[in-house]
Tab-separated table of C-alpha atoms in Angstrom:
chain	number	residue	atom	x	y	z
A	3	ASP	CA	-63.304	59.579	-30.663
A	4	VAL	CA	-63.512	58.689	-26.819
A	5	GLN	CA	-61.077	60.554	-24.391
A	6	MET	CA	-60.064	59.791	-21.124
A	7	THR	CA	-58.871	61.718	-18.345
A	8	GLN	CA	-57.214	60.090	-15.207
A	9	SER	CA	-56.619	61.938	-12.172
A	10	PRO	CA	-54.572	62.212	-10.171
A	11	SER	CA	-51.530	62.411	-12.643
A	12	SER	CA	-49.276	61.780	-9.704
A	13	LEU	CA	-49.401	61.154	-6.360
A	14	SER	CA	-47.076	60.052	-3.167
A	15	ALA	CA	-48.337	57.559	-0.709
A	16	SER	CA	-46.645	55.101	1.544
A	17	ILE	CA	-46.575	51.433	1.891
A	18	GLY	CA	-49.715	49.922	3.387
A	19	ASP	CA	-51.476	52.853	2.118
A	20	ARG	CA	-55.195	52.720	-0.182
A	21	VAL	CA	-54.777	54.201	-3.213
A	22	THR	CA	-57.647	55.275	-5.466
A	23	ILE	CA	-57.189	56.336	-9.279
A	24	THR	CA	-59.833	57.560	-10.967
A	25	CYS	CA	-60.561	57.672	-15.067
A	26	ARG	CA	-63.588	59.132	-16.757
A	27	ALA	CA	-64.820	58.749	-20.478
A	28	THR	CA	-66.228	61.700	-22.405
A	29	GLN	CA	-69.006	59.075	-23.673
A	30	SER	CA	-70.131	55.865	-22.242
A	31	ILE	CA	-67.841	52.696	-22.620
A	32	THR	CA	-70.001	50.499	-20.682
A	33	VAL	CA	-67.336	48.307	-19.393
A	34	TYR	CA	-64.583	48.286	-22.198
A	35	LEU	CA	-62.308	49.532	-19.378
A	36	ASN	CA	-58.665	48.128	-18.864
A	37	TRP	CA	-56.091	49.045	-16.470
A	38	TYR	CA	-52.390	48.397	-17.078
A	39	GLN	CA	-48.960	49.056	-14.587
A	40	GLN	CA	-45.997	50.053	-16.385
A	41	LYS	CA	-42.738	50.317	-14.485
A	42	PRO	CA	-39.464	52.421	-15.717
A	43	GLY	CA	-38.171	51.091	-18.924
A	44	LYS	CA	-40.909	47.874	-18.926
A	45	ALA	CA	-43.816	47.759	-21.515
A	46	PRO	CA	-47.265	48.034	-20.102
A	47	LYS	CA	-48.718	44.940	-17.910
A	48	LEU	CA	-52.328	44.462	-17.794
A	49	LEU	CA	-53.898	44.460	-14.248
A	50	ILE	CA	-57.684	44.920	-14.836
A	51	TYR	CA	-59.875	44.217	-17.763
A	52	GLY	CA	-63.604	44.531	-18.512
A	53	ALA	CA	-63.522	47.262	-15.648
A	54	SER	CA	-63.645	44.907	-12.740
A	55	ASN	CA	-61.932	41.657	-13.804
A	56	LEU	CA	-58.384	40.798	-12.225
A	57	GLN	CA	-55.952	39.477	-14.514
A	58	SER	CA	-54.511	35.947	-14.070
A	59	GLY	CA	-51.316	36.494	-11.817
A	60	VAL	CA	-52.355	39.873	-10.459
A	61	PRO	CA	-52.211	40.252	-6.689
A	62	SER	CA	-55.633	40.555	-5.215
A	63	ARG	CA	-55.085	43.753	-3.616
A	64	PHE	CA	-55.521	45.648	-7.146
A	65	SER	CA	-59.512	45.819	-8.003
A	66	GLY	CA	-61.203	47.860	-10.608
A	67	SER	CA	-65.003	48.984	-10.254
A	68	GLY	CA	-66.997	51.591	-12.168
A	69	SER	CA	-69.172	51.584	-15.518
A	70	GLY	CA	-70.579	54.185	-18.266
A	71	THR	CA	-68.155	56.856	-18.066
A	72	ASP	CA	-66.618	56.722	-14.458
A	73	PHE	CA	-63.842	53.956	-13.298
A	74	THR	CA	-61.653	53.307	-10.446
A	75	LEU	CA	-58.713	51.310	-9.417
A	76	THR	CA	-57.888	50.773	-6.070
A	77	ILE	CA	-54.975	49.322	-4.376
A	78	THR	CA	-55.840	48.254	-1.009
A	79	SER	CA	-52.467	48.418	0.847
A	80	LEU	CA	-49.640	49.626	-1.323
A	81	GLN	CA	-46.606	47.318	-1.625
A	82	ALA	CA	-42.941	48.403	-2.609
A	83	GLU	CA	-43.264	46.782	-6.066
A	84	ASP	CA	-46.510	48.766	-6.772
A	85	PHE	CA	-44.511	52.061	-7.231
A	86	ALA	CA	-45.056	52.457	-11.106
A	87	SER	CA	-47.206	54.301	-13.181
A	88	TYR	CA	-50.982	53.286	-14.317
A	89	TYR	CA	-52.757	54.053	-17.222
A	90	CYS	CA	-56.503	53.134	-17.974
A	91	GLN	CA	-57.580	52.064	-21.669
A	92	GLN	CA	-61.116	52.025	-23.435
A	93	THR	CA	-61.403	49.257	-26.253
A	94	SER	CA	-65.398	50.166	-26.572
A	95	SER	CA	-64.390	51.807	-29.969
A	96	THR	CA	-61.860	52.294	-32.269
A	97	PRO	CA	-59.444	54.274	-31.583
A	98	PRO	CA	-58.611	52.764	-28.597
A	99	SER	CA	-57.418	55.434	-26.187
A	100	PHE	CA	-55.407	55.506	-23.214
A	101	GLY	CA	-55.862	57.798	-19.946
A	102	GLY	CA	-52.854	60.151	-19.358
A	103	GLY	CA	-51.442	57.975	-16.650
A	104	THR	CA	-50.843	58.058	-12.803
A	105	LYS	CA	-47.473	57.798	-11.488
A	106	VAL	CA	-47.306	56.788	-7.818
A	107	GLU	CA	-44.330	57.721	-5.846
A	108	LEU	CA	-43.091	56.896	-2.552
A	109	LYS	CA	-44.015	59.423	-0.131
B	25	GLN	CA	-46.465	30.936	-23.798
B	26	VAL	CA	-47.468	33.832	-25.839
B	27	GLN	CA	-44.510	36.492	-26.542
B	28	LEU	CA	-43.977	39.194	-28.894
B	29	VAL	CA	-40.234	40.279	-29.471
B	30	GLN	CA	-39.590	43.379	-31.419
B	31	SER	CA	-36.345	44.459	-33.342
B	32	GLY	CA	-33.742	46.920	-32.214
B	33	ALA	CA	-33.287	50.096	-31.457
B	34	GLU	CA	-33.381	52.502	-34.522
B	35	MET	CA	-31.468	56.057	-34.912
B	36	LYS	CA	-33.013	57.895	-38.068
B	37	LYS	CA	-32.448	61.309	-39.513
B	38	PRO	CA	-35.346	63.792	-39.879
B	39	GLY	CA	-37.526	62.699	-43.114
B	40	ALA	CA	-36.236	59.305	-42.805
B	41	SER	CA	-38.264	56.067	-42.458
B	42	VAL	CA	-38.017	53.541	-40.004
B	43	LYS	CA	-39.288	49.794	-40.403
B	44	ILE	CA	-39.743	47.768	-36.947
B	45	SER	CA	-40.657	43.860	-36.624
B	46	CYS	CA	-42.390	42.347	-34.157
B	47	LYS	CA	-42.469	38.499	-34.235
B	48	ALA	CA	-45.312	36.492	-32.261
B	49	SER	CA	-44.975	33.194	-31.242
B	50	GLY	CA	-47.201	30.744	-28.661
B	51	TYR	CA	-50.349	31.314	-30.668
B	52	THR	CA	-52.083	30.855	-33.984
B	53	PHE	CA	-50.802	34.359	-35.662
B	54	THR	CA	-53.749	34.969	-37.773
B	55	ASN	CA	-56.243	35.198	-34.910
B	56	SER	CA	-55.316	38.253	-33.052
B	57	PHE	CA	-54.949	41.816	-33.955
B	58	ILE	CA	-51.926	43.441	-33.234
B	59	HIS	CA	-51.837	47.090	-32.220
B	60	TRP	CA	-49.060	49.303	-32.440
B	61	VAL	CA	-48.416	51.765	-29.600
B	62	ARG	CA	-45.904	54.401	-28.760
B	63	GLN	CA	-44.381	56.406	-26.023
B	64	ALA	CA	-42.649	59.651	-26.136
B	65	PRO	CA	-39.771	60.289	-23.042
B	66	GLY	CA	-41.752	60.897	-20.022
B	67	GLN	CA	-45.305	60.855	-21.579
B	68	GLY	CA	-48.067	58.687	-21.703
B	69	LEU	CA	-49.177	55.925	-24.309
B	70	GLU	CA	-50.365	56.724	-27.766
B	71	TRP	CA	-52.305	54.249	-30.198
B	72	MET	CA	-51.109	54.229	-33.652
B	73	GLY	CA	-52.858	51.793	-35.363
B	74	LYS	CA	-53.728	47.994	-35.715
B	75	ILE	CA	-53.543	45.205	-38.521
B	76	ASN	CA	-55.503	41.809	-38.738
B	77	PRO	CA	-52.991	39.048	-39.572
B	78	GLY	CA	-56.008	37.159	-40.726
B	79	ASP	CA	-56.731	39.360	-43.457
B	80	ASP	CA	-54.236	42.290	-43.521
B	81	VAL	CA	-56.779	45.018	-42.976
B	82	THR	CA	-55.696	47.870	-41.199
B	83	THR	CA	-56.579	50.873	-39.116
B	84	PHE	CA	-54.527	53.587	-38.433
B	85	GLY	CA	-54.992	56.716	-35.748
B	86	GLN	CA	-55.368	59.826	-38.140
B	87	LYS	CA	-52.476	61.273	-36.679
B	88	PHE	CA	-50.575	58.863	-38.547
B	89	GLN	CA	-52.771	58.862	-42.151
B	90	GLY	CA	-50.417	58.879	-44.759
B	91	ARG	CA	-47.179	58.030	-43.021
B	92	LEU	CA	-47.970	54.622	-41.145
B	93	THR	CA	-47.997	51.240	-43.188
B	94	MET	CA	-48.537	47.627	-41.127
B	95	THR	CA	-48.003	44.523	-43.232
B	96	THR	CA	-47.507	40.899	-41.949
B	97	ASP	CA	-45.583	37.991	-42.887
B	98	THR	CA	-47.370	34.875	-41.946
B	99	SER	CA	-44.506	32.534	-42.936
B	100	THR	CA	-42.676	34.127	-40.132
B	101	SER	CA	-45.647	34.950	-38.018
B	102	THR	CA	-44.341	38.738	-38.085
B	103	VAL	CA	-45.933	41.866	-38.131
B	104	TYR	CA	-44.210	44.972	-39.424
B	105	MET	CA	-44.712	48.861	-38.693
B	106	GLN	CA	-43.246	51.477	-41.018
B	107	LEU	CA	-43.393	55.103	-40.172
B	108	SER	CA	-42.325	57.546	-42.971
B	109	GLY	CA	-41.427	61.440	-42.932
B	110	LEU	CA	-39.817	60.908	-39.801
B	111	ARG	CA	-39.507	63.879	-37.366
B	112	SER	CA	-38.003	64.786	-33.948
B	113	GLU	CA	-41.386	64.157	-32.510
B	114	ASP	CA	-41.392	60.752	-33.478
B	115	THR	CA	-38.346	59.952	-30.859
B	116	ALA	CA	-40.188	57.567	-28.828
B	117	MET	CA	-40.501	53.806	-27.680
B	118	TYR	CA	-42.484	51.804	-29.635
B	119	TYR	CA	-44.425	48.830	-28.810
B	120	CYS	CA	-46.367	45.873	-30.641
B	121	ALA	CA	-49.250	44.238	-28.461
B	122	ARG	CA	-51.650	41.351	-29.386
B	123	VAL	CA	-55.307	41.828	-28.157
B	124	GLY	CA	-56.027	39.159	-25.808
B	125	ASP	CA	-58.001	36.327	-25.700
B	126	GLY	CA	-62.109	36.991	-24.847
B	127	PHE	CA	-64.424	39.669	-25.049
B	128	TRP	CA	-62.992	42.881	-23.969
B	129	ARG	CA	-60.033	43.563	-26.188
B	130	TRP	CA	-57.713	44.215	-23.648
B	131	PHE	CA	-53.863	44.573	-25.017
B	132	GLY	CA	-51.367	41.412	-23.761
B	133	PRO	CA	-48.692	40.595	-24.338
B	134	TRP	CA	-47.035	43.404	-25.053
B	135	GLY	CA	-43.408	43.638	-27.163
B	136	GLN	CA	-40.545	45.014	-25.373
B	137	GLY	CA	-40.232	48.024	-26.962
B	138	THR	CA	-38.088	49.465	-30.035
B	139	GLN	CA	-36.517	52.832	-29.499
B	140	VAL	CA	-36.571	55.243	-32.166
B	141	THR	CA	-34.636	58.262	-32.077
B	142	VAL	CA	-34.969	60.950	-34.491
B	143	SER	CA	-31.831	63.352	-34.961
B	144	SER	CA	-29.861	65.292	-37.145
């Protein structure tokens, strides 16, 4: 099974900051990597699919990059509504697996 | 629009079973896999299994083998997830999610979640 490791597990940032979250797979997943945002009490919401494709309706301040085993989610200018938890997910093979999550908090 | 609506919260005693429904709308039900994911309080997302409503073929996570059942009712576009032998560690929010159209097998949309609490 492919294991996904996210870092950091939490971070504190201010409005307008650039935020970077990384995700590493235990084996190559090519670009079968998705990113989700989850707010408290809500279901996860897709942000990025295929490592770098922005889901329709998601603000362009979100971007994804990477291939193989190393991936990055970047928020270029953090907004108030971006304080949430973020999860990466690999769908290269079954079982699909999630990273442990990154909680983005207000500094 | 594509939507998944789950059944309401459940409270169960240890050893019991729980059956949660996930009603799909806005797309051809038999064309997309449905996955189940759970989230224990304050924890991350854990994949449980999937079902293909087109042929009812299921795949379950190893952790849930023998305890997990998934079925469909195509007449109502509903997927059911049943977990038996409940223990306190099964207390979690349970989500169904559709596999999106296209190549990347992303999950979306997700149901709103069903809280399952296991307590004596």
